[in-house]
Structure formats: C-alpha cells, structure tokens
PDB file of C-alpha atoms and ligand atoms in Angstrom:
ATOM      1  CA  MET U   1      85.641 -34.003-212.105  1.00  0.00           C
ATOM      2  CA  ASN U   2      82.651 -34.162-210.259  1.00  0.00           C
ATOM      3  CA  ILE U   3      82.990 -37.521-208.161  1.00  0.00           C
ATOM      4  CA  ALA U   4      79.138 -37.332-206.976  1.00  0.00           C
ATOM      5  CA  ASN U   5      78.064 -37.164-210.570  1.00  0.00           C
ATOM      6  CA  ILE U   6      80.354 -40.134-211.940  1.00  0.00           C
ATOM      7  CA  LYS U   7      78.981 -41.886-209.239  1.00  0.00           C
ATOM      8  CA  LYS U   8      75.211 -40.916-209.674  1.00  0.00           C
ATOM      9  CA  THR U   9      75.339 -41.731-213.341  1.00  0.00           C
ATOM     10  CA  GLY U  10      77.603 -44.965-213.332  1.00  0.00           C
ATOM     11  CA  LEU U  11      74.351 -46.176-210.731  1.00  0.00           C
ATOM     12  CA  ALA U  12      71.936 -44.851-213.188  1.00  0.00           C
ATOM     13  CA  ALA U  13      73.718 -46.818-215.957  1.00  0.00           C
ATOM     14  CA  THR U  14      74.240 -49.950-214.185  1.00  0.00           C
ATOM     15  CA  TYR U  15      70.605 -50.210-213.217  1.00  0.00           C
ATOM     16  CA  LYS U  16      69.223 -48.983-216.667  1.00  0.00           C
ATOM     17  CA  GLY U  17      71.187 -51.906-217.827  1.00  0.00           C
ATOM     18  CA  ALA U  18      69.989 -54.585-215.124  1.00  0.00           C
ATOM     19  CA  GLU U  19      66.580 -53.338-216.114  1.00  0.00           C
ATOM     20  CA  ILE U  20      66.852 -54.570-219.784  1.00  0.00           C
ATOM     21  CA  LEU U  21      68.288 -57.716-218.620  1.00  0.00           C
ATOM     22  CA  ARG U  22      65.386 -58.763-216.707  1.00  0.00           C
ATOM     23  CA  GLN U  23      63.049 -57.680-219.279  1.00  0.00           C
ATOM     24  CA  TYR U  24      65.048 -60.684-221.565  1.00  0.00           C
ATOM     25  CA  PHE U  25      65.711 -63.111-218.754  1.00  0.00           C
ATOM     26  CA  GLY U  26      63.999 -66.627-219.807  1.00  0.00           C
ATOM     27  CA  LYS U  27      62.617 -64.893-222.882  1.00  0.00           C
ATOM     28  CA  LEU U  28      65.485 -64.986-225.536  1.00  0.00           C
ATOM     29  CA  THR U  29      64.528 -65.357-228.952  1.00  0.00           C
ATOM     30  CA  GLY U  30      67.803 -66.219-230.427  1.00  0.00           C
ATOM     31  CA  VAL U  31      71.393 -66.627-229.333  1.00  0.00           C
ATOM     32  CA  MET U  32      74.326 -65.715-231.751  1.00  0.00           C
ATOM     33  CA  LYS U  33      78.043 -66.889-231.526  1.00  0.00           C
ATOM     34  CA  LYS U  34      80.861 -64.780-231.629  1.00  0.00           C
ATOM     35  CA  GLY U  35      83.218 -68.172-231.495  1.00  0.00           C
ATOM     36  CA  ALA U  36      82.825 -71.667-231.120  1.00  0.00           C
ATOM     37  CA  ILE U  37      81.198 -71.283-227.666  1.00  0.00           C
ATOM     38  CA  ASP U  38      81.284 -67.464-227.157  1.00  0.00           C
ATOM     39  CA  LEU U  39      77.887 -66.273-227.114  1.00  0.00           C
ATOM     40  CA  VAL U  40      75.856 -62.974-227.439  1.00  0.00           C
ATOM     41  CA  THR U  41      72.321 -62.181-227.382  1.00  0.00           C
ATOM     42  CA  GLU U  42      70.041 -59.631-227.875  1.00  0.00           C
ATOM     43  CA  ALA U  43      70.024 -58.670-224.214  1.00  0.00           C
ATOM     44  CA  ASP U  44      73.872 -58.027-224.317  1.00  0.00           C
ATOM     45  CA  LEU U  45      73.470 -55.722-226.934  1.00  0.00           C
ATOM     46  CA  GLU U  46      70.354 -53.800-226.042  1.00  0.00           C
ATOM     47  CA  ALA U  47      71.857 -53.410-222.483  1.00  0.00           C
ATOM     48  CA  GLU U  48      75.245 -52.178-223.768  1.00  0.00           C
ATOM     49  CA  LYS U  49      73.345 -50.005-225.898  1.00  0.00           C
ATOM     50  CA  ALA U  50      71.193 -48.336-222.950  1.00  0.00           C
ATOM     51  CA  ILE U  51      73.979 -47.859-220.772  1.00  0.00           C
ATOM     52  CA  ILE U  52      76.101 -46.142-223.448  1.00  0.00           C
ATOM     53  CA  GLU U  53      73.319 -43.691-223.821  1.00  0.00           C
ATOM     54  CA  VAL U  54      72.965 -42.907-220.143  1.00  0.00           C
ATOM     55  CA  LEU U  55      76.736 -42.480-219.871  1.00  0.00           C
ATOM     56  CA  HIS U  56      77.057 -40.672-223.137  1.00  0.00           C
ATOM     57  CA  SER U  57      74.323 -38.153-222.538  1.00  0.00           C
ATOM     58  CA  ALA U  58      75.866 -37.254-219.007  1.00  0.00           C
ATOM     59  CA  PHE U  59      79.606 -37.420-220.366  1.00  0.00           C
ATOM     60  CA  PRO U  60      79.664 -36.902-224.172  1.00  0.00           C
ATOM     61  CA  GLU U  61      83.670 -36.298-224.015  1.00  0.00           C
ATOM     62  CA  HIS U  62      84.362 -39.501-222.055  1.00  0.00           C
ATOM     63  CA  SER U  63      85.918 -42.334-223.658  1.00  0.00           C
ATOM     64  CA  ILE U  64      84.030 -45.745-223.564  1.00  0.00           C
ATOM     65  CA  LEU U  65      85.243 -49.222-223.749  1.00  0.00           C
ATOM     66  CA  ALA U  66      82.395 -51.611-224.111  1.00  0.00           C
ATOM     67  CA  GLU U  67      82.562 -55.431-224.753  1.00  0.00           C
ATOM     68  CA  GLU U  68      80.529 -55.809-227.682  1.00  0.00           C
ATOM     69  CA  SER U  69      80.900 -52.160-229.339  1.00  0.00           C
ATOM     70  CA  GLY U  70      84.487 -51.801-228.508  1.00  0.00           C
ATOM     71  CA  LEU U  71      86.597 -48.843-227.841  1.00  0.00           C
ATOM     72  CA  ASN U  72      85.161 -45.027-228.385  1.00  0.00           C
ATOM     73  CA  HIS U  73      88.147 -43.196-227.622  1.00  0.00           C
ATOM     74  CA  LYS U  74      87.734 -39.393-227.095  1.00  0.00           C
ATOM     75  CA  ASN U  75      91.262 -38.396-226.041  1.00  0.00           C
ATOM     76  CA  SER U  76      89.941 -38.080-222.582  1.00  0.00           C
ATOM     77  CA  GLU U  77      91.464 -38.924-219.148  1.00  0.00           C
ATOM     78  CA  ASN U  78      88.082 -40.511-218.322  1.00  0.00           C
ATOM     79  CA  GLN U  79      86.899 -43.788-219.526  1.00  0.00           C
ATOM     80  CA  TRP U  80      83.901 -46.161-218.868  1.00  0.00           C
ATOM     81  CA  ILE U  81      84.689 -49.973-219.053  1.00  0.00           C
ATOM     82  CA  ILE U  82      81.304 -52.169-219.721  1.00  0.00           C
ATOM     83  CA  ASP U  83      80.336 -55.388-219.651  1.00  0.00           C
ATOM     84  CA  PRO U  84      76.872 -55.041-220.392  1.00  0.00           C
ATOM     85  CA  LEU U  85      76.210 -58.779-219.228  1.00  0.00           C
ATOM     86  CA  ASP U  86      78.638 -60.717-217.380  1.00  0.00           C
ATOM     87  CA  GLY U  87      77.694 -64.597-217.547  1.00  0.00           C
ATOM     88  CA  THR U  88      76.198 -64.796-220.864  1.00  0.00           C
ATOM     89  CA  THR U  89      75.944 -68.140-221.083  1.00  0.00           C
ATOM     90  CA  ASN U  90      74.537 -68.999-217.701  1.00  0.00           C
ATOM     91  CA  PHE U  91      71.847 -66.236-218.862  1.00  0.00           C
ATOM     92  CA  ALA U  92      70.977 -68.137-222.126  1.00  0.00           C
ATOM     93  CA  HIS U  93      70.536 -70.961-220.027  1.00  0.00           C
ATOM     94  CA  GLU U  94      68.434 -69.275-217.430  1.00  0.00           C
ATOM     95  CA  LEU U  95      70.803 -69.457-214.751  1.00  0.00           C
ATOM     96  CA  GLY U  96      70.367 -66.452-212.676  1.00  0.00           C
ATOM     97  CA  ILE U  97      74.181 -66.061-211.914  1.00  0.00           C
ATOM     98  CA  PHE U  98      74.862 -63.076-214.343  1.00  0.00           C
ATOM     99  CA  ALA U  99      75.628 -59.250-213.719  1.00  0.00           C
ATOM    100  CA  VAL U 100      76.042 -55.755-215.217  1.00  0.00           C
ATOM    101  CA  SER U 101      79.432 -54.417-214.503  1.00  0.00           C
ATOM    102  CA  ILE U 102      80.722 -50.930-215.063  1.00  0.00           C
ATOM    103  CA  ALA U 103      84.070 -49.270-214.266  1.00  0.00           C
ATOM    104  CA  PHE U 104      85.105 -45.625-214.478  1.00  0.00           C
ATOM    105  CA  SER U 105      88.773 -45.047-214.687  1.00  0.00           C
ATOM    106  CA  TYR U 106      90.607 -41.680-214.596  1.00  0.00           C
ATOM    107  CA  GLN U 107      94.352 -41.591-216.000  1.00  0.00           C
ATOM    108  CA  ASN U 108      93.767 -45.189-216.385  1.00  0.00           C
ATOM    109  CA  GLU U 109      93.282 -45.880-212.654  1.00  0.00           C
ATOM    110  CA  ILE U 110      89.941 -47.506-211.771  1.00  0.00           C
ATOM    111  CA  ILE U 111      88.335 -45.335-209.138  1.00  0.00           C
ATOM    112  CA  HIS U 112      84.584 -46.523-209.327  1.00  0.00           C
ATOM    113  CA  GLY U 113      82.967 -50.083-209.457  1.00  0.00           C
ATOM    114  CA  PHE U 114      79.396 -51.289-210.143  1.00  0.00           C
ATOM    115  CA  VAL U 115      78.310 -54.630-210.321  1.00  0.00           C
ATOM    116  CA  LEU U 116      74.740 -55.545-209.932  1.00  0.00           C
ATOM    117  CA  ASN U 117      72.943 -58.943-210.335  1.00  0.00           C
ATOM    118  CA  PRO U 118      69.516 -57.983-211.535  1.00  0.00           C
ATOM    119  CA  VAL U 119      67.987 -61.402-210.273  1.00  0.00           C
ATOM    120  CA  SER U 120      69.373 -61.325-206.703  1.00  0.00           C
ATOM    121  CA  GLY U 121      69.275 -57.330-206.622  1.00  0.00           C
ATOM    122  CA  GLU U 122      73.019 -57.553-205.062  1.00  0.00           C
ATOM    123  CA  LEU U 123      74.588 -54.111-205.957  1.00  0.00           C
ATOM    124  CA  PHE U 124      78.493 -54.259-205.010  1.00  0.00           C
ATOM    125  CA  THR U 125      80.204 -50.996-205.060  1.00  0.00           C
ATOM    126  CA  ALA U 126      83.508 -49.442-204.537  1.00  0.00           C
ATOM    127  CA  GLU U 127      85.447 -46.005-204.751  1.00  0.00           C
ATOM    128  CA  LYS U 128      88.941 -45.793-204.808  1.00  0.00           C
ATOM    129  CA  GLY U 129      90.119 -45.235-201.020  1.00  0.00           C
ATOM    130  CA  GLN U 130      86.649 -45.504-199.731  1.00  0.00           C
ATOM    131  CA  GLY U 131      86.039 -49.086-199.203  1.00  0.00           C
ATOM    132  CA  ALA U 132      83.466 -51.342-200.955  1.00  0.00           C
ATOM    133  CA  MET U 133      79.783 -52.185-200.120  1.00  0.00           C
ATOM    134  CA  LEU U 134      77.299 -54.537-200.524  1.00  0.00           C
ATOM    135  CA  ASN U 135      73.653 -52.724-201.023  1.00  0.00           C
ATOM    136  CA  GLY U 136      75.060 -49.795-199.561  1.00  0.00           C
ATOM    137  CA  LYS U 137      76.433 -51.657-196.289  1.00  0.00           C
ATOM    138  CA  SER U 138      80.140 -51.735-196.103  1.00  0.00           C
ATOM    139  CA  MET U 139      81.882 -55.432-196.477  1.00  0.00           C
ATOM    140  CA  SER U 140      84.983 -57.079-196.347  1.00  0.00           C
ATOM    141  CA  VAL U 141      87.070 -60.241-197.358  1.00  0.00           C
ATOM    142  CA  SER U 142      86.897 -63.075-195.063  1.00  0.00           C
ATOM    143  CA  SER U 143      89.649 -63.926-192.452  1.00  0.00           C
ATOM    144  CA  THR U 144      90.592 -67.474-193.761  1.00  0.00           C
ATOM    145  CA  GLU U 145      94.061 -67.884-192.796  1.00  0.00           C
ATOM    146  CA  LYS U 146      94.898 -71.132-194.652  1.00  0.00           C
ATOM    147  CA  ILE U 147      94.457 -72.648-198.181  1.00  0.00           C
ATOM    148  CA  SER U 148      93.127 -76.162-196.443  1.00  0.00           C
ATOM    149  CA  GLU U 149      90.367 -74.190-195.111  1.00  0.00           C
ATOM    150  CA  ALA U 150      89.617 -71.728-198.127  1.00  0.00           C
ATOM    151  CA  LEU U 151      86.509 -72.127-200.737  1.00  0.00           C
ATOM    152  CA  LEU U 152      87.844 -71.158-204.283  1.00  0.00           C
ATOM    153  CA  VAL U 153      86.253 -70.213-207.422  1.00  0.00           C
ATOM    154  CA  THR U 154      87.714 -70.181-210.948  1.00  0.00           C
ATOM    155  CA  GLY U 155      86.390 -69.666-214.525  1.00  0.00           C
ATOM    156  CA  PHE U 156      87.586 -71.192-217.831  1.00  0.00           C
ATOM    157  CA  PRO U 157      88.195 -68.588-220.684  1.00  0.00           C
ATOM    158  CA  TYR U 158      86.397 -69.479-224.180  1.00  0.00           C
ATOM    159  CA  ASN U 159      89.743 -70.246-225.980  1.00  0.00           C
ATOM    160  CA  HIS U 160      90.240 -72.930-223.246  1.00  0.00           C
ATOM    161  CA  PRO U 161      91.140 -75.859-225.895  1.00  0.00           C
ATOM    162  CA  GLU U 162      94.391 -73.869-226.557  1.00  0.00           C
ATOM    163  CA  ILE U 163      95.678 -73.334-223.055  1.00  0.00           C
ATOM    164  CA  ILE U 164      93.592 -76.703-221.282  1.00  0.00           C
ATOM    165  CA  ASP U 165      96.963 -78.081-219.651  1.00  0.00           C
ATOM    166  CA  THR U 166      97.573 -75.008-217.563  1.00  0.00           C
ATOM    167  CA  ILE U 167      94.029 -74.555-216.887  1.00  0.00           C
ATOM    168  CA  MET U 168      93.806 -78.459-215.572  1.00  0.00           C
ATOM    169  CA  ALA U 169      96.981 -78.524-213.867  1.00  0.00           C
ATOM    170  CA  ARG U 170      96.102 -75.556-211.658  1.00  0.00           C
ATOM    171  CA  PHE U 171      92.617 -76.769-211.233  1.00  0.00           C
ATOM    172  CA  GLY U 172      93.860 -79.989-210.113  1.00  0.00           C
ATOM    173  CA  ARG U 173      96.009 -78.644-207.609  1.00  0.00           C
ATOM    174  CA  CYS U 174      93.614 -75.955-206.077  1.00  0.00           C
ATOM    175  CA  ILE U 175      91.255 -79.084-205.800  1.00  0.00           C
ATOM    176  CA  SER U 176      93.665 -80.941-203.813  1.00  0.00           C
ATOM    177  CA  ALA U 177      94.620 -78.094-201.477  1.00  0.00           C
ATOM    178  CA  SER U 178      91.465 -76.502-200.664  1.00  0.00           C
ATOM    179  CA  GLN U 179      88.084 -77.385-199.132  1.00  0.00           C
ATOM    180  CA  GLY U 180      86.623 -76.893-202.693  1.00  0.00           C
ATOM    181  CA  VAL U 181      86.515 -75.109-206.151  1.00  0.00           C
ATOM    182  CA  ARG U 182      83.107 -73.675-207.671  1.00  0.00           C
ATOM    183  CA  ARG U 183      82.864 -72.504-211.239  1.00  0.00           C
ATOM    184  CA  LEU U 184      79.881 -70.057-211.336  1.00  0.00           C
ATOM    185  CA  GLY U 185      80.191 -68.470-214.948  1.00  0.00           C
ATOM    186  CA  SER U 186      80.307 -64.826-214.010  1.00  0.00           C
ATOM    187  CA  ALA U 187      84.002 -63.483-213.264  1.00  0.00           C
ATOM    188  CA  ALA U 188      82.600 -60.180-212.071  1.00  0.00           C
ATOM    189  CA  LEU U 189      80.616 -61.721-209.364  1.00  0.00           C
ATOM    190  CA  ASP U 190      83.457 -64.449-208.713  1.00  0.00           C
ATOM    191  CA  LEU U 191      85.528 -61.205-207.564  1.00  0.00           C
ATOM    192  CA  CYS U 192      82.350 -59.776-205.882  1.00  0.00           C
ATOM    193  CA  TYR U 193      82.233 -62.668-203.820  1.00  0.00           C
ATOM    194  CA  VAL U 194      85.709 -62.915-202.911  1.00  0.00           C
ATOM    195  CA  ALA U 195      85.041 -59.211-201.930  1.00  0.00           C
ATOM    196  CA  ARG U 196      82.318 -60.090-199.664  1.00  0.00           C
ATOM    197  CA  GLY U 197      84.042 -63.374-197.893  1.00  0.00           C
ATOM    198  CA  ARG U 198      81.801 -65.860-199.615  1.00  0.00           C
ATOM    199  CA  PHE U 199      85.010 -67.382-201.361  1.00  0.00           C
ATOM    200  CA  ASP U 200      88.660 -66.915-200.234  1.00  0.00           C
ATOM    201  CA  GLY U 201      90.277 -67.065-203.620  1.00  0.00           C
ATOM    202  CA  PHE U 202      89.637 -66.580-207.437  1.00  0.00           C
ATOM    203  CA  TRP U 203      91.752 -67.071-210.221  1.00  0.00           C
ATOM    204  CA  GLU U 204      91.293 -67.196-214.084  1.00  0.00           C
ATOM    205  CA  GLN U 205      93.434 -67.000-217.337  1.00  0.00           C
ATOM    206  CA  ASN U 206      92.698 -64.437-220.570  1.00  0.00           C
ATOM    207  CA  LEU U 207      90.011 -62.372-218.911  1.00  0.00           C
ATOM    208  CA  LYS U 208      89.188 -59.272-220.702  1.00  0.00           C
ATOM    209  CA  PRO U 209      89.387 -55.492-218.927  1.00  0.00           C
ATOM    210  CA  TRP U 210      85.362 -55.581-218.896  1.00  0.00           C
ATOM    211  CA  ASP U 211      85.419 -58.938-217.008  1.00  0.00           C
ATOM    212  CA  THR U 212      87.782 -57.473-214.227  1.00  0.00           C
ATOM    213  CA  ALA U 213      87.492 -53.504-214.020  1.00  0.00           C
ATOM    214  CA  ALA U 214      84.804 -53.137-211.526  1.00  0.00           C
ATOM    215  CA  GLY U 215      85.596 -56.304-209.507  1.00  0.00           C
ATOM    216  CA  MET U 216      89.049 -55.814-208.925  1.00  0.00           C
ATOM    217  CA  LEU U 217      88.547 -52.484-207.428  1.00  0.00           C
ATOM    218  CA  ILE U 218      85.861 -54.043-205.150  1.00  0.00           C
ATOM    219  CA  VAL U 219      88.202 -56.767-203.988  1.00  0.00           C
ATOM    220  CA  GLU U 220      90.926 -54.238-203.365  1.00  0.00           C
ATOM    221  CA  GLU U 221      88.492 -51.600-201.458  1.00  0.00           C
ATOM    222  CA  ALA U 222      87.089 -54.615-199.221  1.00  0.00           C
ATOM    223  CA  GLY U 223      90.578 -55.903-198.172  1.00  0.00           C
ATOM    224  CA  GLY U 224      91.835 -58.009-200.533  1.00  0.00           C
ATOM    225  CA  ARG U 225      94.807 -58.415-202.930  1.00  0.00           C
ATOM    226  CA  VAL U 226      94.838 -58.775-206.722  1.00  0.00           C
ATOM    227  CA  THR U 227      98.015 -59.287-208.751  1.00  0.00           C
ATOM    228  CA  ASP U 228      98.906 -61.755-211.677  1.00  0.00           C
ATOM    229  CA  PHE U 229      99.821 -65.221-210.693  1.00  0.00           C
ATOM    230  CA  SER U 230     103.502 -64.267-209.788  1.00  0.00           C
ATOM    231  CA  GLY U 231     102.457 -61.664-207.695  1.00  0.00           C
ATOM    232  CA  ASN U 232     102.719 -58.546-209.672  1.00  0.00           C
ATOM    233  CA  PRO U 233     100.428 -55.512-209.645  1.00  0.00           C
ATOM    234  CA  TYR U 234      97.237 -56.667-211.549  1.00  0.00           C
ATOM    235  CA  ASN U 235      95.885 -54.356-214.378  1.00  0.00           C
ATOM    236  CA  ILE U 236      93.103 -54.993-216.407  1.00  0.00           C
ATOM    237  CA  TYR U 237      94.848 -55.703-219.782  1.00  0.00           C
ATOM    238  CA  GLN U 238      96.924 -58.356-218.116  1.00  0.00           C
ATOM    239  CA  LYS U 239      96.193 -62.245-219.277  1.00  0.00           C
ATOM    240  CA  GLU U 240      96.203 -63.586-215.517  1.00  0.00           C
ATOM    241  CA  ILE U 241      94.449 -62.602-212.470  1.00  0.00           C
ATOM    242  CA  LEU U 242      94.685 -63.882-208.996  1.00  0.00           C
ATOM    243  CA  ALA U 243      92.308 -62.429-206.313  1.00  0.00           C
ATOM    244  CA  THR U 244      92.476 -63.172-202.998  1.00  0.00           C
ATOM    245  CA  ASN U 245      91.482 -62.543-199.153  1.00  0.00           C
ATOM    246  CA  MET U 246      95.557 -61.365-198.834  1.00  0.00           C
ATOM    247  CA  ASN U 247      96.144 -64.121-196.071  1.00  0.00           C
ATOM    248  CA  ILE U 248      96.108 -66.921-198.714  1.00  0.00           C
ATOM    249  CA  HIS U 249      97.604 -65.039-201.393  1.00  0.00           C
ATOM    250  CA  GLN U 250     101.050 -66.713-201.208  1.00  0.00           C
ATOM    251  CA  GLU U 251      99.717 -70.249-201.037  1.00  0.00           C
ATOM    252  CA  MET U 252      97.361 -69.454-203.830  1.00  0.00           C
ATOM    253  CA  MET U 253     100.787 -68.300-206.194  1.00  0.00           C
ATOM    254  CA  ASN U 254     102.432 -71.251-205.293  1.00  0.00           C
ATOM    255  CA  LEU U 255      99.825 -73.370-206.614  1.00  0.00           C
ATOM    256  CA  MET U 256      99.570 -70.938-209.938  1.00  0.00           C
ATOM    257  CA  LYS U 257     103.512 -71.854-210.888  1.00  0.00           C
ATOM    258  CA  TYR U 258     103.585 -74.074-213.984  1.00  0.00           C
TER     259      TYR U 258
HETATM  260  C1  LIG W   1      82.506 -64.423-219.246  1.00  0.00           C
HETATM  261  C2  LIG W   1      82.260 -64.753-217.736  1.00  0.00           C
HETATM  262  C3  LIG W   1      83.141 -66.291-217.389  1.00  0.00           C
HETATM  263  C4  LIG W   1      84.485 -66.187-217.689  1.00  0.00           C
HETATM  264  C5  LIG W   1      84.703 -66.006-219.126  1.00  0.00           C
HETATM  265  C6  LIG W   1      84.168 -64.828-219.362  1.00  0.00           C
HETATM  266  P1  LIG W   1      80.647 -63.242-220.634  1.00  0.00           P
HETATM  267  O1  LIG W   1      82.134 -63.385-219.750  1.00  0.00           O
HETATM  268  O2  LIG W   1      82.868 -63.788-217.223  1.00  0.00           O
HETATM  269  O3  LIG W   1      83.118 -66.506-216.116  1.00  0.00           O
HETATM  270  O4  LIG W   1      84.841 -67.639-217.196  1.00  0.00           O
HETATM  271  O5  LIG W   1      85.904 -66.056-219.608  1.00  0.00           O
HETATM  272  O6  LIG W   1      84.501 -64.228-220.907  1.00  0.00           O
HETATM  273  O7  LIG W   1      81.512 -63.579-221.913  1.00  0.00           O
HETATM  274  O8  LIG W   1      79.723 -64.002-220.348  1.00  0.00           O
HETATM  275  O9  LIG W   1      80.597 -61.564-220.470  1.00  0.00           O
HETATM  276 CA1  LIG W   2      82.337 -60.807-219.251  1.00  0.00          CA
HETATM  277 CA1  LIG W   3      79.700 -59.924-221.512  1.00  0.00          CA
END
C-alpha cells in the first residue's frame, strides 16, 4: 500500500465531491425522500458518483462502502467509506453546514480521514499516528476540564420517534450539566469541531459508518477519546458514539446512562 498515493487520491476525491456540492448548493431542482424525513438530492447522488469514479480509477481493486450506492465488496483489505453529503437536510434548506466525508481503512482499521466543508473551505484531515490537521495546520481538542464549562453538540437520527425517550432524557441531562448544547446537522462536522476544540463533546445514537468513519479518526488524532456510551472502544458499526476532549469523557458517560 502506497500511503502517499492513498492520501493524494483521497484528497482529490474529497475536492471533487465538494466541487459538485458547490455547483448544486442553492440550485436544487428536486428533493426526494428515502424515509419520512430522510432526504436525498441530485447533489448527494452526483457527488457520490464522481467521488467513486476518482477512487475507482486509481484503485479498482479496493472495496467501497458509500451511503447512496451501498457496498461494492472486492475481497480486499482496503476499503473506502464515503458520505458524499453529510448534512443533506441543511443542504436542502440552503444552510451552509454540510460536508464531504471520506475515510480509508486497511484491515478494518481507519487510517485516513478527510472532511471538507465546501462553503467554508475548511478541510479536516487525519492519518493514523500522525495527528490531525485543519487546512494543513496541526490541531488539537480543547483543554476544558469540567462539563460545567463545556459546550456540547449532538444530533438526532431519522428514526427518532422510536427512541425519543432515550434521546430527550440524555439531551435534558446534558443541557442542565453543561454551558450549552448545539445541534448543527452534520455529524462529520460535529466530530471535526470537537477535534478543533470548538466543542468539548459530541454524542449521538444510530449513526451510520459513513457518518463517523473519517470524523472519529480526526478526533482521536487530535487527542480526543471516542467510545460508545459505556466507554467501550468505538467502531463505526456501533449504534452509540461519544466523542470528547478526553477530560470530560467520564462525566459525559455518566450523563449517557439510561
Ligand atoms: C445525518 C447528519 C446529521 C445526523 C443524522 C445523519 P446525512 O447525515 O450527520 O447530523 O443527526 O443522524 O444521518 O443524512 O445528512 O448524510
Ligand atoms: Ca451522514
Ligand atoms: Ca449523506
């Protein structure tokens, strides 16, 4: 595996996806529904197609897991995990909080993450063991010590009616314990903002692998901690994610108990 080539191609695919999202932003002609409130647009589909073309032409033998087209399994130890547009609801409402999120895994371990907001131009990247960067500059999580001084962020899954009690209980406890809770609408950016120290902690239930694959590595490489709500190591197929600056992790785990 040629790491430099993986990085170069991952970045090229991320920028290609972002270019397409920018072309469609504010100019959507139709918004379709995958579920009652789960939207998909021509921007999601076109960006995903273009990203896959870039990756596939460089690495035709790699597996690809992408939100809109599913798994293209190639019996390979190398896999790309793609969310072409994280924050579709924001995008459809012309709110500029959304991102392309691409991760690369080798033997099921995420080793590269790329998250780009096409509106702000912020590019968050990480490579396993090499730290996390914002637009090429090293970044780290906040040094906030206590939850009472923490700004938190969360999100609500599309199937929230089924689990609304657990969501609201945790939301209420976090509001009471912290300086505030935000809901931005892009899990990939939520994670990157924890990595950059803008938020001290993030939690959400029922996210999908493509929502968290790049962001979780970016948080860990920025010095943060990512687990499930009980403190077990997080993997991208889990239903619970808790990502913090490390210092407030135990306090947040206490707030997640149900
Ligand atoms: C969604 C966003 C949102 C989160 C949802 C995700 P999508 O991804 O990350 O913040 O709360 O659970 O599904 O559908 O916009 O790619
Ligand atoms: Ca997503
Ligand atoms: Ca998406």
